[in-house]
Amino acid sequence: MKGATVEIHAPAAWQQLLARRRRGTILVLGAADTGKTTFASWLATESARAGEAVAWLDGDMGQATLGPPTAMTVALLDGLGRPIPQRRASFFVGATSPRGHMLPTLVGVLRLREEALRMGAGMVVTDTTGFVDPFHGGVELKHWKVELLQPSLVVAFARSSELDPIVDPLRRDGRWPLVVLPVNAAVQRWSAEARAERRRELFRRYFENAQIHRLPEDLPRYGAAHAPARHGQLVALQDRAGFALGLGVMVADAGDPRVLTPVRELRAVRSLRLGSLTLDPETGQEGP
């Protein structure tokens, strides 16, 4: 399972980074299937076990580890390197890729980093998506993310020269310490269908015990542009800070807003944010 926290035999280069780990934000970059999530979870876990106040920020909304797909999640870790349920926050992007959703991706990762610091983290290990396509904004997204977060260390996993458009300017600039690591030959490659099936399974499990709730008609909505939500549209139920209490699927609207959601306590819901896809909660199948 992608991102599962397991005992692994860390390469010497990883151990060296652990030995000289830095406080602040450690940003992990790489294309899909490069092992960056395994590294990020390992570094966060081992640092927490060594006594650091560490948060792990899962910024991959497509292949999410700490929360459901379409959301980014940060969690403070305990002394054993385990996420603390009461010390976590999620931000709803509403899509499974940053492509076409650059702004919420950047806003979300910054808000989650700030929330991690507020919760007491001295180190925030930040995983990112594998979206590095230079022709569709992947390079610019990573560069703006670096500018936004001002990391104390950037760790990049690269096969051959695939990350050169991202790391070369960072290396020449010199403002941010940069380490480029090779991709382990044993890293598993996932097909597009395998990734989609993993998301379907995560969605099925997430909505397994969901119930239908009626929402207040005057609940503030974001992303709606005054239009009714579509049946089956994926939404986030947000708290007063704009973080996602959980996801839901619209069942009805037009004067009778109802949502299928595993969220039980709706009194904390202060707003609704509509996502860009529909979802069949029984099958986990995504739609436009």
PDB file of N, CA, C and O in Angstrom, residues 210-214 249 251 258-261 266:
ATOM      1  N   ALA A 210     -21.624   5.711   5.837  1.00  0.00           N
ATOM      2  CA  ALA A 210     -22.161   7.065   5.700  1.00  0.00           C
ATOM      3  C   ALA A 210     -23.679   7.076   5.852  1.00  0.00           C
ATOM      4  O   ALA A 210     -24.354   6.071   5.595  1.00  0.00           O
ATOM      5  N   GLN A 211     -24.199   8.208   6.275  1.00  0.00           N
ATOM      6  CA  GLN A 211     -25.632   8.392   6.425  1.00  0.00           C
ATOM      7  C   GLN A 211     -26.053   9.685   5.733  1.00  0.00           C
ATOM      8  O   GLN A 211     -25.230  10.580   5.516  1.00  0.00           O
ATOM      9  N   ILE A 212     -27.337   9.778   5.405  1.00  0.00           N
ATOM     10  CA  ILE A 212     -27.862  10.975   4.748  1.00  0.00           C
ATOM     11  C   ILE A 212     -28.305  11.979   5.805  1.00  0.00           C
ATOM     12  O   ILE A 212     -29.005  11.638   6.765  1.00  0.00           O
ATOM     13  N   HIS A 213     -27.848  13.226   5.628  1.00  0.00           N
ATOM     14  CA  HIS A 213     -28.218  14.304   6.535  1.00  0.00           C
ATOM     15  C   HIS A 213     -28.761  15.479   5.718  1.00  0.00           C
ATOM     16  O   HIS A 213     -28.307  15.739   4.616  1.00  0.00           O
ATOM     17  N   ARG A 214     -29.722  16.165   6.303  1.00  0.00           N
ATOM     18  CA  ARG A 214     -30.241  17.374   5.668  1.00  0.00           C
ATOM     19  C   ARG A 214     -29.407  18.560   6.140  1.00  0.00           C
ATOM     20  O   ARG A 214     -29.096  18.693   7.318  1.00  0.00           O
ATOM     21  N   VAL A 249     -21.371  13.345  -0.341  1.00  0.00           N
ATOM     22  CA  VAL A 249     -21.890  13.256  -1.701  1.00  0.00           C
ATOM     23  C   VAL A 249     -23.303  13.821  -1.691  1.00  0.00           C
ATOM     24  O   VAL A 249     -24.146  13.381  -0.891  1.00  0.00           O
ATOM     25  N   VAL A 251     -27.024  14.345  -2.341  1.00  0.00           N
ATOM     26  CA  VAL A 251     -28.130  13.444  -2.696  1.00  0.00           C
ATOM     27  C   VAL A 251     -29.254  14.237  -3.341  1.00  0.00           C
ATOM     28  O   VAL A 251     -29.903  13.766  -4.267  1.00  0.00           O
ATOM     29  N   ARG A 258     -29.473  17.763   0.832  1.00  0.00           N
ATOM     30  CA  ARG A 258     -29.114  16.587   1.629  1.00  0.00           C
ATOM     31  C   ARG A 258     -27.791  16.026   1.136  1.00  0.00           C
ATOM     32  O   ARG A 258     -27.472  16.103  -0.044  1.00  0.00           O
ATOM     33  N   VAL A 259     -27.038  15.443   2.064  1.00  0.00           N
ATOM     34  CA  VAL A 259     -25.713  14.945   1.731  1.00  0.00           C
ATOM     35  C   VAL A 259     -25.485  13.611   2.428  1.00  0.00           C
ATOM     36  O   VAL A 259     -25.887  13.409   3.568  1.00  0.00           O
ATOM     37  N   LEU A 260     -24.855  12.693   1.719  1.00  0.00           N
ATOM     38  CA  LEU A 260     -24.442  11.409   2.284  1.00  0.00           C
ATOM     39  C   LEU A 260     -23.024  11.582   2.795  1.00  0.00           C
ATOM     40  O   LEU A 260     -22.112  11.913   2.021  1.00  0.00           O
ATOM     41  N   THR A 261     -22.812  11.373   4.085  1.00  0.00           N
ATOM     42  CA  THR A 261     -21.496  11.626   4.659  1.00  0.00           C
ATOM     43  C   THR A 261     -21.262  10.759   5.895  1.00  0.00           C
ATOM     44  O   THR A 261     -22.215  10.446   6.618  1.00  0.00           O
ATOM     45  N   LEU A 266     -22.742  17.320  12.952  1.00  0.00           N
ATOM     46  CA  LEU A 266     -22.900  18.373  11.957  1.00  0.00           C
ATOM     47  C   LEU A 266     -22.981  19.770  12.558  1.00  0.00           C
ATOM     48  O   LEU A 266     -22.982  20.758  11.823  1.00  0.00           O
TER      49      LEU A 266
END
